[in-house]
GROMACS .gro file of C-alpha atoms in nm:
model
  180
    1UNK     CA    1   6.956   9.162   6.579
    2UNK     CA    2   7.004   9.408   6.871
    3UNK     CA    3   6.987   9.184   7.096
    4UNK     CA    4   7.202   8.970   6.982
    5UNK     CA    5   7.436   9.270   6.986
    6UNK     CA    6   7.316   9.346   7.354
    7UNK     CA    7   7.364   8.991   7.466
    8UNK     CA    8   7.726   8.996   7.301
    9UNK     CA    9   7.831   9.297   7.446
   10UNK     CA   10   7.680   9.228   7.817
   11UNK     CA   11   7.868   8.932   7.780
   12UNK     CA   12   8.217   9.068   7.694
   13UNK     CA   13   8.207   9.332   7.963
   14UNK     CA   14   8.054   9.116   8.231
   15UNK     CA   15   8.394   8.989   8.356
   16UNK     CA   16   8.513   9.379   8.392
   17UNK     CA   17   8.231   9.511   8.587
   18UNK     CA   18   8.286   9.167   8.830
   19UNK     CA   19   8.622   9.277   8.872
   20UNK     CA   20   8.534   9.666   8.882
   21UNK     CA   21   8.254   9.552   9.161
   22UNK     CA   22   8.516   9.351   9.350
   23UNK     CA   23   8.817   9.627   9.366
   24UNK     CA   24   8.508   9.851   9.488
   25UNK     CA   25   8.399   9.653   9.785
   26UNK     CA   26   8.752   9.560   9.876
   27UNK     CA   27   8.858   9.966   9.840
   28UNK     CA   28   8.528  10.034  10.032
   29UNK     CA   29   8.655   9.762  10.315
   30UNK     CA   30   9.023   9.880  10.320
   31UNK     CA   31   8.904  10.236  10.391
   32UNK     CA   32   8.685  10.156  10.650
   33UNK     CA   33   9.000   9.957  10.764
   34UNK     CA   34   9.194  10.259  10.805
   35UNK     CA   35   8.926  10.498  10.892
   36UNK     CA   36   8.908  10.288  11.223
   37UNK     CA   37   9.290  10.245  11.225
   38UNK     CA   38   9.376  10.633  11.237
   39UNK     CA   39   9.056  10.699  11.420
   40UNK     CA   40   9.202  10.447  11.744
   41UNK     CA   41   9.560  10.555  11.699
   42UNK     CA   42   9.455  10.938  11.704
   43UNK     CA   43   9.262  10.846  12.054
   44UNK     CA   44   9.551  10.652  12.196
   45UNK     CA   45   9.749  10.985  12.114
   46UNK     CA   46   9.468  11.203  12.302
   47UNK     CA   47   9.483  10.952  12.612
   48UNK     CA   48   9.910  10.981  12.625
   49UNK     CA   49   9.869  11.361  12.614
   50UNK     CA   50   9.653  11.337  12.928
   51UNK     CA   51   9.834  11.081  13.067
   52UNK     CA   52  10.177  11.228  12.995
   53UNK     CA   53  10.058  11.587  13.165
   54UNK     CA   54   9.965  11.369  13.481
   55UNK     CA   55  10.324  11.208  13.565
   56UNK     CA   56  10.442  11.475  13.773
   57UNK     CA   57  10.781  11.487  13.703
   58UNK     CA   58  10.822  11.149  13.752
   59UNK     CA   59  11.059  10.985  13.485
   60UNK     CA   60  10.944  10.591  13.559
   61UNK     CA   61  10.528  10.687  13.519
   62UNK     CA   62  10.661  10.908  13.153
   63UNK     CA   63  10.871  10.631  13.019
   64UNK     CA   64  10.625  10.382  13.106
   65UNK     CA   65  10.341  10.565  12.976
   66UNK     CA   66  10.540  10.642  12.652
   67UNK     CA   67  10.666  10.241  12.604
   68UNK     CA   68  10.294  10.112  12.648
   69UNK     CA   69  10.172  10.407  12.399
   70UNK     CA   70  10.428  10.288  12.171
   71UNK     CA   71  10.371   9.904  12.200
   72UNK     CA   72   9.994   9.966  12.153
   73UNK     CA   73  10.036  10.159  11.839
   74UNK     CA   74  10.290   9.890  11.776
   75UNK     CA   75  10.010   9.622  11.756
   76UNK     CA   76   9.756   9.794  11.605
   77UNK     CA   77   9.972   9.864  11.302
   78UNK     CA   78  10.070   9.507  11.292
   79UNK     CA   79   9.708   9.359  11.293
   80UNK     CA   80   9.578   9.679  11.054
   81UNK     CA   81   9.859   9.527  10.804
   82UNK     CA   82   9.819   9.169  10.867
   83UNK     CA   83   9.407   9.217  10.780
   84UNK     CA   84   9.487   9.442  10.471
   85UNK     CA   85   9.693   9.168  10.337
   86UNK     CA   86   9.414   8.927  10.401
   87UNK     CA   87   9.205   9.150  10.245
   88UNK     CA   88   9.388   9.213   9.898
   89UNK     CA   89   9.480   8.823   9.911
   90UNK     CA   90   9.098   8.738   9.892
   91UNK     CA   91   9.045   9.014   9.655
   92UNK     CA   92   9.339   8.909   9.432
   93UNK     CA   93   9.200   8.567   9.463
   94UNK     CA   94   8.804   8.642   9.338
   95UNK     CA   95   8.951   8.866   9.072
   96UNK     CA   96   9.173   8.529   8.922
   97UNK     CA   97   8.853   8.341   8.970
   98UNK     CA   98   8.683   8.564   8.755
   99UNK     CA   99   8.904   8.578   8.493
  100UNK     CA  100   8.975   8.224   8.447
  101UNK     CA  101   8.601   8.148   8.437
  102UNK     CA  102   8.549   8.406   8.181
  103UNK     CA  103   8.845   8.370   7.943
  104UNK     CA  104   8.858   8.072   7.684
  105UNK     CA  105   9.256   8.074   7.712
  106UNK     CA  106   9.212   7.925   8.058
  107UNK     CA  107   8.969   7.585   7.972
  108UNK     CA  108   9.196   7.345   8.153
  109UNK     CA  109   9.292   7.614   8.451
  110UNK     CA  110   9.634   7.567   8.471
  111UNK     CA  111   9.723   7.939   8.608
  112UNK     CA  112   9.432   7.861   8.893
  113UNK     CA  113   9.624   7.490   9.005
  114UNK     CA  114   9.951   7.672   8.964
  115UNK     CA  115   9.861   7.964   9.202
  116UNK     CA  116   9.714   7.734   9.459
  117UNK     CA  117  10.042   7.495   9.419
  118UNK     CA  118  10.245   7.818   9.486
  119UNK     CA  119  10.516   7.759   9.780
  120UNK     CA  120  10.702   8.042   9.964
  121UNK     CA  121  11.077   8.017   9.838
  122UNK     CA  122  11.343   7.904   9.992
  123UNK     CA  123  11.623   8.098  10.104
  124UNK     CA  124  11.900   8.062   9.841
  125UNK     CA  125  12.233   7.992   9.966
  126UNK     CA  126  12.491   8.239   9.965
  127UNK     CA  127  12.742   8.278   9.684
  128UNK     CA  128  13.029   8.019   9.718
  129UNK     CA  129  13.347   8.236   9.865
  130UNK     CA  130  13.688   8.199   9.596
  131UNK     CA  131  13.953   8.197   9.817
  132UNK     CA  132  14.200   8.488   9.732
  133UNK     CA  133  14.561   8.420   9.745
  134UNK     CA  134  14.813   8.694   9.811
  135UNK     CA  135  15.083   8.708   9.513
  136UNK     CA  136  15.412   8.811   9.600
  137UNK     CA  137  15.508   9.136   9.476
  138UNK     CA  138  15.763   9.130   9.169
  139UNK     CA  139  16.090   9.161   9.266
  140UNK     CA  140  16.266   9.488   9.180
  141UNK     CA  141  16.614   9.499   9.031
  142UNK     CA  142  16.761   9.509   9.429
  143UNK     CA  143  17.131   9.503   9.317
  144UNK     CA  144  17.044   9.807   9.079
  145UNK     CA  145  17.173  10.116   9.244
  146UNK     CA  146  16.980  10.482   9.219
  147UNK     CA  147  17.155  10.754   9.081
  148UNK     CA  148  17.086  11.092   9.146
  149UNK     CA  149  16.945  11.301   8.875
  150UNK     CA  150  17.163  11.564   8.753
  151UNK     CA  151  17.015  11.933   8.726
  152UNK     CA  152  17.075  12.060   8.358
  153UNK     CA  153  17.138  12.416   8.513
  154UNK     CA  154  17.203  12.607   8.808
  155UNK     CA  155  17.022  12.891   8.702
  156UNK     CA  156  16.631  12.862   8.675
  157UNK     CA  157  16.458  12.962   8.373
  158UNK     CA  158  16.203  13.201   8.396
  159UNK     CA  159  15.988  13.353   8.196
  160UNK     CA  160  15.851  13.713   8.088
  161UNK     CA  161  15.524  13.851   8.290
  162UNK     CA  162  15.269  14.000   8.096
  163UNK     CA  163  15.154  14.314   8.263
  164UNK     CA  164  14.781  14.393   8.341
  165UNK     CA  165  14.583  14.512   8.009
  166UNK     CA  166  14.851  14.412   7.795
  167UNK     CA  167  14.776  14.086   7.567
  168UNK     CA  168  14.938  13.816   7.607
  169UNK     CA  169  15.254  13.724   7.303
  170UNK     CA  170  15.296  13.372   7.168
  171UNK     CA  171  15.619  13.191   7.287
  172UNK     CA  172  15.649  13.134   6.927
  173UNK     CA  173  15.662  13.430   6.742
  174UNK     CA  174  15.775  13.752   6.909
  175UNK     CA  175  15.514  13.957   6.730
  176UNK     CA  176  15.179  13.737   6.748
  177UNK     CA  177  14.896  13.846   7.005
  178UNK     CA  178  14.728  13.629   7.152
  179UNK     CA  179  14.380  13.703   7.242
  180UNK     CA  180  14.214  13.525   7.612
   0.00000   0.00000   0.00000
């Protein structure tokens, strides 16, 4: 009966320790990846130090010592990101390999014919442009003439301060304090 249970189990979990043991060696690989990367980089940074304290004074041997510097580092970033992408590719690839063989969903492998089948996409073409038609502006009454607005008073109104520490009275009613 146990091992029945065993055999069950070891079964069911077998797919997850493949994929566990395949994200492993692929983290394992991707750090030695980058181990090496920042290892070269930081002694293409210790060789430009020297080489940058030898130019004496000259501005041609400085900028071409910084340009190849820069070009080098340059490449090596491109090929460290071109193999890491190579890398996950294969990994993603063994770990859909795995699942498919282990899952019963997946007897006639359709996801595994539709990821090999996969093309890049094409670039979509860009949004059809409406063309946008100036209206003419409305027309204002241009026979109407403008009259000048007529001041209700020569005088202007004003109206009582408050003083400093005194409250404030409503407009309304002479004797009502407002409080602010």
């Amino acid at each position: 009966m146990y091992e029945k249970i065993y055999e069950q189990a070891d079964s069911f979990f077998k797919p997850i320790s493949d994929i566990l043991s395949i994200s492993l060696e692929t983290m394992d690989a991707f750090r030695e990846k980058q181990t090496a990367f920042v290892s070269d980089v930081v002694a293409d940074g210790i060789e430009y130090a020297k080489g940058v304290g030898d130019h004496g004074g000259n501005m041609e041997t400085f900028y071409s010592a910084q340009k190849s510097y820069w070009e080098n580092v340059q490449t090596k970033m491109s090929s460290n990101a071109k193999e890491s992408m190579a890398l996950f590719t294969e990994t993603q690839e063994k770990i859909t390999e795995v699942i498919q063989d282990s899952s019963p969903w997946f007897e006639d492998k359709p996801v595994k014919k539709a990821a090999k089948s996969v093309a890049p996409a094409k670039a979509s073409k860009p949004a059809a442009k409406k063309k946008i038609t100036a209206k003419p502006a409305p027309k204002a009454a241009a026979t109407a003439k403008a009259e000048p607005v007529k001041a209700e008073s020569s005088k202007p109104k004003t109206e009582p301060v408050s003083k400093p520490g005194e409250p404030e009275k409503s407009a309304g009613k002479p004797d009502e304090v407002v409080s602010g």
